[in-house]
Amino acid sequence: MSGLLEGCKACFGTQDLYGVLQVTAKATDNELKKAYHKVSLKVHPDRVDDGEKHEATRRFQTLGRVYCILADPDQRALYDDTGEVDEENLAPEDKDWSQYWRLLFKKITLEDIKNFETEYKESEEELADLKQAYMDGKGSMDYILDNVLCCTLEDEPRFNKILQGWIKKKEVPGFDGFTKETKRKKESRKRKAKAEEAEAEEMKKELGLNDTADSLQALILERNKKRAGEMDSFLDSLAAKYGGAAGTKSKKKSGKK
């Protein structure tokens, strides 16, 4: 077993390069890039506390080397055929992986976000994500609102109607978490949403921010410091799902947090 594969096992619990990126061997180049971005957001050293930076840096470096192999047609073919990697031609561990990452992924702008939200809402893709979130969260609306892109509390009635239709058609099971949710739980969700909106506004005032793209990103970075490791910001989740392709389909959910 090669050094990189050992590193993958230590950092990600698997020797399978595709497993590290959480894709299958049939993944396209674009799917690999999106997967790399998604995992890199979780392990990026800038997202963790100082005490965790060493381990995060190690994982980030390993992830970058994995992607370099699978993004190279010759090295990917060798790995697919033999299950081995060409250690002699691997990118060095001390490469500036942060710079490499920035070159791959363009900066997401507010315009990208607005365009994506317009295309995404009420699309087949949103329906698929809603169904997946419903199943994964066993009917929890809290889970749904935290995991469907672009949604806010205002989307809850719309989601309820869609889900009730699916349950009636037996497309999804009628989880108690959804069908028997209490009024108290719903009111709690509303209070939490209002508190988060107030928190975001207060943070903007503290940081002297306005509504520009740079200020929005500064706000998100500040939130990430307080909630290191969470995939709860709109930009992070959007980039994770769409690989940061600015100008096209490029999660804090809009209007939330």
Short mmCIF file of C-alpha atoms in Angstrom, two decimals:
data_model
loop_
_atom_site.label_atom_id
_atom_site.label_comp_id
_atom_site.label_asym_id
_atom_site.label_seq_id
_atom_site.Cartn_x
_atom_site.Cartn_y
_atom_site.Cartn_z
CA MET A 1 0.00 0.00 0.00
CA SER A 2 1.44 3.38 -0.97
CA GLY A 3 2.05 6.38 1.28
CA LEU A 4 -0.91 8.34 -0.08
CA LEU A 5 -3.30 5.45 0.39
CA GLU A 6 -2.08 5.08 3.96
CA GLY A 7 -2.69 8.78 4.44
CA CYS A 8 -6.21 8.42 3.05
CA LYS A 9 -6.91 5.63 5.50
CA ALA A 10 -5.62 7.69 8.42
CA CYS A 11 -7.40 10.90 7.45
CA PHE A 12 -10.64 9.67 5.90
CA GLY A 13 -11.01 6.07 7.02
CA THR A 14 -10.70 4.61 3.52
CA GLN A 15 -7.99 3.71 1.01
CA ASP A 16 -10.40 4.28 -1.88
CA LEU A 17 -9.64 7.60 -3.58
CA TYR A 18 -13.21 7.85 -4.82
CA GLY A 19 -14.41 7.12 -1.30
CA VAL A 20 -12.40 10.07 0.00
CA LEU A 21 -14.33 12.33 -2.38
CA GLN A 22 -17.57 10.46 -1.63
CA VAL A 23 -18.26 9.64 -5.28
CA THR A 24 -18.20 6.48 -7.39
CA ALA A 25 -15.61 5.47 -9.96
CA LYS A 26 -18.09 6.54 -12.65
CA ALA A 27 -17.94 10.20 -11.57
CA THR A 28 -17.38 12.72 -14.35
CA ASP A 29 -14.66 15.36 -14.17
CA ASN A 30 -17.22 17.96 -13.15
CA GLU A 31 -18.66 15.69 -10.46
CA LEU A 32 -15.15 15.10 -9.12
CA LYS A 33 -14.52 18.82 -8.92
CA LYS A 34 -17.79 19.46 -7.11
CA ALA A 35 -17.08 16.60 -4.70
CA TYR A 36 -13.58 17.91 -4.01
CA HIS A 37 -14.98 21.34 -3.23
CA LYS A 38 -17.64 19.90 -0.92
CA VAL A 39 -15.21 17.81 1.14
CA SER A 40 -12.57 20.54 1.16
CA LEU A 41 -15.03 22.96 2.76
CA LYS A 42 -15.43 20.53 5.64
CA VAL A 43 -11.70 20.04 6.25
CA HIS A 44 -10.27 23.43 5.24
CA PRO A 45 -7.81 24.63 7.94
CA ASP A 46 -9.43 28.08 8.00
CA ARG A 47 -12.64 26.54 9.35
CA VAL A 48 -11.20 25.06 12.54
CA ASP A 49 -9.75 26.29 15.81
CA ASP A 50 -6.00 26.67 16.22
CA GLY A 51 -5.72 23.40 18.14
CA GLU A 52 -7.17 21.49 15.20
CA LYS A 53 -5.31 23.22 12.37
CA HIS A 54 -2.47 20.68 12.18
CA GLU A 55 -4.82 17.75 11.62
CA ALA A 56 -7.04 19.79 9.30
CA THR A 57 -4.02 20.82 7.24
CA ARG A 58 -2.98 17.19 6.92
CA ARG A 59 -6.43 16.20 5.71
CA PHE A 60 -6.59 19.17 3.34
CA GLN A 61 -3.22 18.24 1.81
CA THR A 62 -4.22 14.60 1.43
CA LEU A 63 -7.51 15.59 -0.16
CA GLY A 64 -5.73 17.84 -2.64
CA ARG A 65 -3.36 15.07 -3.70
CA VAL A 66 -6.29 12.69 -4.14
CA TYR A 67 -8.06 15.16 -6.40
CA CYS A 68 -4.89 15.80 -8.42
CA ILE A 69 -4.68 12.10 -9.22
CA LEU A 70 -8.31 11.67 -10.20
CA ALA A 71 -8.31 14.90 -12.21
CA ASP A 72 -5.36 13.66 -14.29
CA PRO A 73 -6.54 11.20 -17.00
CA ASP A 74 -3.33 9.16 -17.00
CA GLN A 75 -3.01 8.89 -13.23
CA ARG A 76 -6.71 8.13 -12.86
CA ALA A 77 -6.47 5.37 -15.47
CA LEU A 78 -3.50 3.85 -13.64
CA TYR A 79 -5.39 3.91 -10.36
CA ASP A 80 -8.53 2.46 -11.95
CA ASP A 81 -6.56 -0.38 -13.52
CA THR A 82 -4.24 -1.27 -10.64
CA GLY A 83 -5.62 0.29 -7.47
CA GLU A 84 -2.22 1.93 -7.01
CA VAL A 85 -0.94 5.47 -7.37
CA ASP A 86 2.27 6.73 -8.93
CA GLU A 87 4.00 8.07 -5.81
CA GLU A 88 6.95 9.42 -7.79
CA ASN A 89 4.76 11.81 -9.76
CA LEU A 90 2.47 12.88 -6.94
CA ALA A 91 2.11 16.55 -6.09
CA PRO A 92 4.29 17.34 -3.05
CA GLU A 93 2.64 17.54 0.36
CA ASP A 94 4.06 21.02 0.96
CA LYS A 95 2.45 22.43 -2.19
CA ASP A 96 0.41 25.58 -1.57
CA TRP A 97 -2.91 23.76 -1.58
CA SER A 98 -4.84 26.85 -0.53
CA GLN A 99 -3.63 28.68 -3.62
CA TYR A 100 -4.44 25.64 -5.76
CA TRP A 101 -7.93 25.60 -4.25
CA ARG A 102 -8.50 29.29 -4.98
CA LEU A 103 -7.43 28.85 -8.58
CA LEU A 104 -9.93 26.02 -9.06
CA PHE A 105 -12.92 27.71 -7.52
CA LYS A 106 -14.01 31.16 -8.51
CA LYS A 107 -15.46 33.61 -6.04
CA ILE A 108 -19.24 33.40 -5.73
CA THR A 109 -21.00 36.75 -6.03
CA LEU A 110 -24.36 37.96 -4.79
CA GLU A 111 -25.58 37.92 -8.38
CA ASP A 112 -24.69 34.22 -8.64
CA ILE A 113 -26.68 33.54 -5.49
CA LYS A 114 -29.75 35.42 -6.68
CA ASN A 115 -29.64 33.77 -10.10
CA PHE A 116 -29.29 30.32 -8.60
CA GLU A 117 -32.12 30.86 -6.13
CA THR A 118 -34.45 31.94 -8.94
CA GLU A 119 -33.63 28.83 -10.99
CA TYR A 120 -33.61 26.43 -8.05
CA LYS A 121 -36.87 27.19 -6.25
CA GLU A 122 -39.79 25.02 -7.43
CA SER A 123 -37.45 23.10 -9.75
CA GLU A 124 -37.14 19.34 -10.09
CA GLU A 125 -33.81 19.62 -8.31
CA GLU A 126 -35.39 21.30 -5.30
CA LEU A 127 -38.06 18.59 -5.18
CA ALA A 128 -35.39 15.89 -5.18
CA ASP A 129 -33.50 17.67 -2.38
CA LEU A 130 -36.72 18.10 -0.39
CA LYS A 131 -37.53 14.40 -0.68
CA GLN A 132 -33.99 13.44 0.34
CA ALA A 133 -34.05 15.79 3.35
CA TYR A 134 -37.46 14.45 4.39
CA MET A 135 -36.20 10.87 4.29
CA ASP A 136 -32.84 11.61 5.95
CA GLY A 137 -34.48 13.66 8.71
CA LYS A 138 -37.35 11.19 9.14
CA GLY A 139 -39.89 13.93 8.61
CA SER A 140 -38.26 16.60 10.77
CA MET A 141 -39.11 20.03 9.36
CA ASP A 142 -36.18 21.48 11.30
CA TYR A 143 -33.89 19.12 9.42
CA ILE A 144 -35.55 19.92 6.10
CA LEU A 145 -35.16 23.67 6.53
CA ASP A 146 -31.51 23.19 7.48
CA ASN A 147 -30.72 21.01 4.47
CA VAL A 148 -32.72 22.22 1.48
CA LEU A 149 -30.93 25.02 -0.33
CA CYS A 150 -32.22 28.59 -0.33
CA CYS A 151 -35.19 27.86 1.90
CA THR A 152 -36.53 29.99 4.73
CA LEU A 153 -39.34 29.59 7.22
CA GLU A 154 -41.61 31.09 4.57
CA ASP A 155 -41.11 27.94 2.47
CA GLU A 156 -42.54 25.68 5.19
CA PRO A 157 -46.21 25.88 4.05
CA ARG A 158 -45.15 25.10 0.48
CA PHE A 159 -43.03 22.17 1.62
CA ASN A 160 -45.86 20.89 3.81
CA LYS A 161 -48.26 20.83 0.88
CA ILE A 162 -45.78 18.97 -1.34
CA LEU A 163 -44.94 16.42 1.35
CA GLN A 164 -48.57 15.79 2.21
CA GLY A 165 -49.19 15.07 -1.46
CA TRP A 166 -46.31 12.59 -1.57
CA ILE A 167 -47.55 10.87 1.57
CA LYS A 168 -51.05 10.58 0.13
CA LYS A 169 -49.60 9.02 -3.03
CA LYS A 170 -47.36 6.79 -0.87
CA GLU A 171 -44.24 8.17 -2.52
CA VAL A 172 -42.78 8.69 0.96
CA PRO A 173 -43.71 7.25 4.36
CA GLY A 174 -45.72 9.34 6.79
CA PHE A 175 -43.11 9.84 9.49
CA ASP A 176 -44.50 10.80 12.90
CA GLY A 177 -41.96 13.61 13.03
CA PHE A 178 -43.91 15.24 10.21
CA THR A 179 -47.51 14.07 10.55
CA LYS A 180 -47.61 14.42 14.35
CA GLU A 181 -45.47 17.51 14.84
CA THR A 182 -46.81 19.56 17.73
CA LYS A 183 -47.86 23.20 17.63
CA ARG A 184 -45.24 23.85 20.32
CA LYS A 185 -42.50 22.53 18.04
CA LYS A 186 -43.64 24.76 15.19
CA GLU A 187 -43.72 27.83 17.43
CA SER A 188 -40.24 26.98 18.68
CA ARG A 189 -38.99 26.91 15.09
CA LYS A 190 -40.47 30.36 14.45
CA ARG A 191 -38.81 31.79 17.57
CA LYS A 192 -35.48 30.27 16.55
CA ALA A 193 -35.71 31.78 13.06
CA LYS A 194 -36.46 35.23 14.46
CA ALA A 195 -33.59 34.93 16.93
CA GLU A 196 -31.19 33.95 14.14
CA GLU A 197 -32.28 36.89 12.01
CA ALA A 198 -31.70 39.23 14.95
CA GLU A 199 -28.31 37.62 15.58
CA ALA A 200 -27.24 38.17 11.98
CA GLU A 201 -28.34 41.80 12.04
CA GLU A 202 -26.53 42.41 15.31
CA MET A 203 -23.37 40.82 13.96
CA LYS A 204 -23.53 43.02 10.87
CA LYS A 205 -23.70 46.10 13.11
CA GLU A 206 -20.80 44.90 15.26
CA LEU A 207 -18.66 44.30 12.19
CA GLY A 208 -19.74 47.48 10.43
CA LEU A 209 -21.02 45.57 7.43
CA ASN A 210 -23.43 46.51 4.68
CA ASP A 211 -25.08 44.40 1.94
CA THR A 212 -22.15 44.17 -0.47
CA ALA A 213 -20.70 40.82 -1.52
CA ASP A 214 -17.51 41.39 0.50
CA SER A 215 -19.52 42.26 3.59
CA LEU A 216 -21.70 39.19 3.17
CA GLN A 217 -18.65 36.98 2.97
CA ALA A 218 -17.11 38.72 5.99
CA LEU A 219 -20.27 37.99 7.95
CA ILE A 220 -20.16 34.35 6.92
CA LEU A 221 -16.50 34.05 7.89
CA GLU A 222 -17.30 35.48 11.31
CA ARG A 223 -20.12 32.99 11.76
CA ASN A 224 -17.80 30.16 10.73
CA LYS A 225 -15.39 31.13 13.49
CA LYS A 226 -18.21 30.73 16.00
CA ARG A 227 -19.56 27.55 14.41
CA ALA A 228 -16.43 25.91 13.07
CA GLY A 229 -17.10 22.84 10.95
CA GLU A 230 -20.79 23.53 10.28
CA MET A 231 -22.04 23.56 6.68
CA ASP A 232 -24.71 26.09 7.49
CA SER A 233 -23.78 29.13 5.44
CA PHE A 234 -25.45 29.77 2.12
CA LEU A 235 -22.20 30.38 0.25
CA ASP A 236 -20.50 27.30 1.66
CA SER A 237 -23.34 24.96 0.84
CA LEU A 238 -23.90 26.52 -2.54
CA ALA A 239 -20.23 26.11 -3.40
CA ALA A 240 -20.22 22.60 -2.03
CA LYS A 241 -23.09 21.56 -4.27
CA TYR A 242 -22.12 23.42 -7.42
CA GLY A 243 -18.33 23.65 -7.28
CA GLY A 244 -18.17 27.45 -7.11
CA ALA A 245 -18.85 28.00 -10.81
CA ALA A 246 -19.40 31.74 -10.82
CA GLY A 247 -21.75 33.15 -13.40
CA THR A 248 -23.68 29.92 -13.86
CA LYS A 249 -25.40 27.65 -11.42
CA SER A 250 -23.14 28.48 -8.95
CA LYS A 251 -26.45 27.18 1.68
CA LYS A 252 -26.83 29.93 4.58
CA LYS A 253 -30.29 29.89 3.27
CA SER A 254 -31.32 33.18 1.77
CA GLY A 255 -32.94 35.43 4.30
CA LYS A 256 -32.13 33.13 7.14
CA LYS A 257 -29.26 33.51 9.59
#
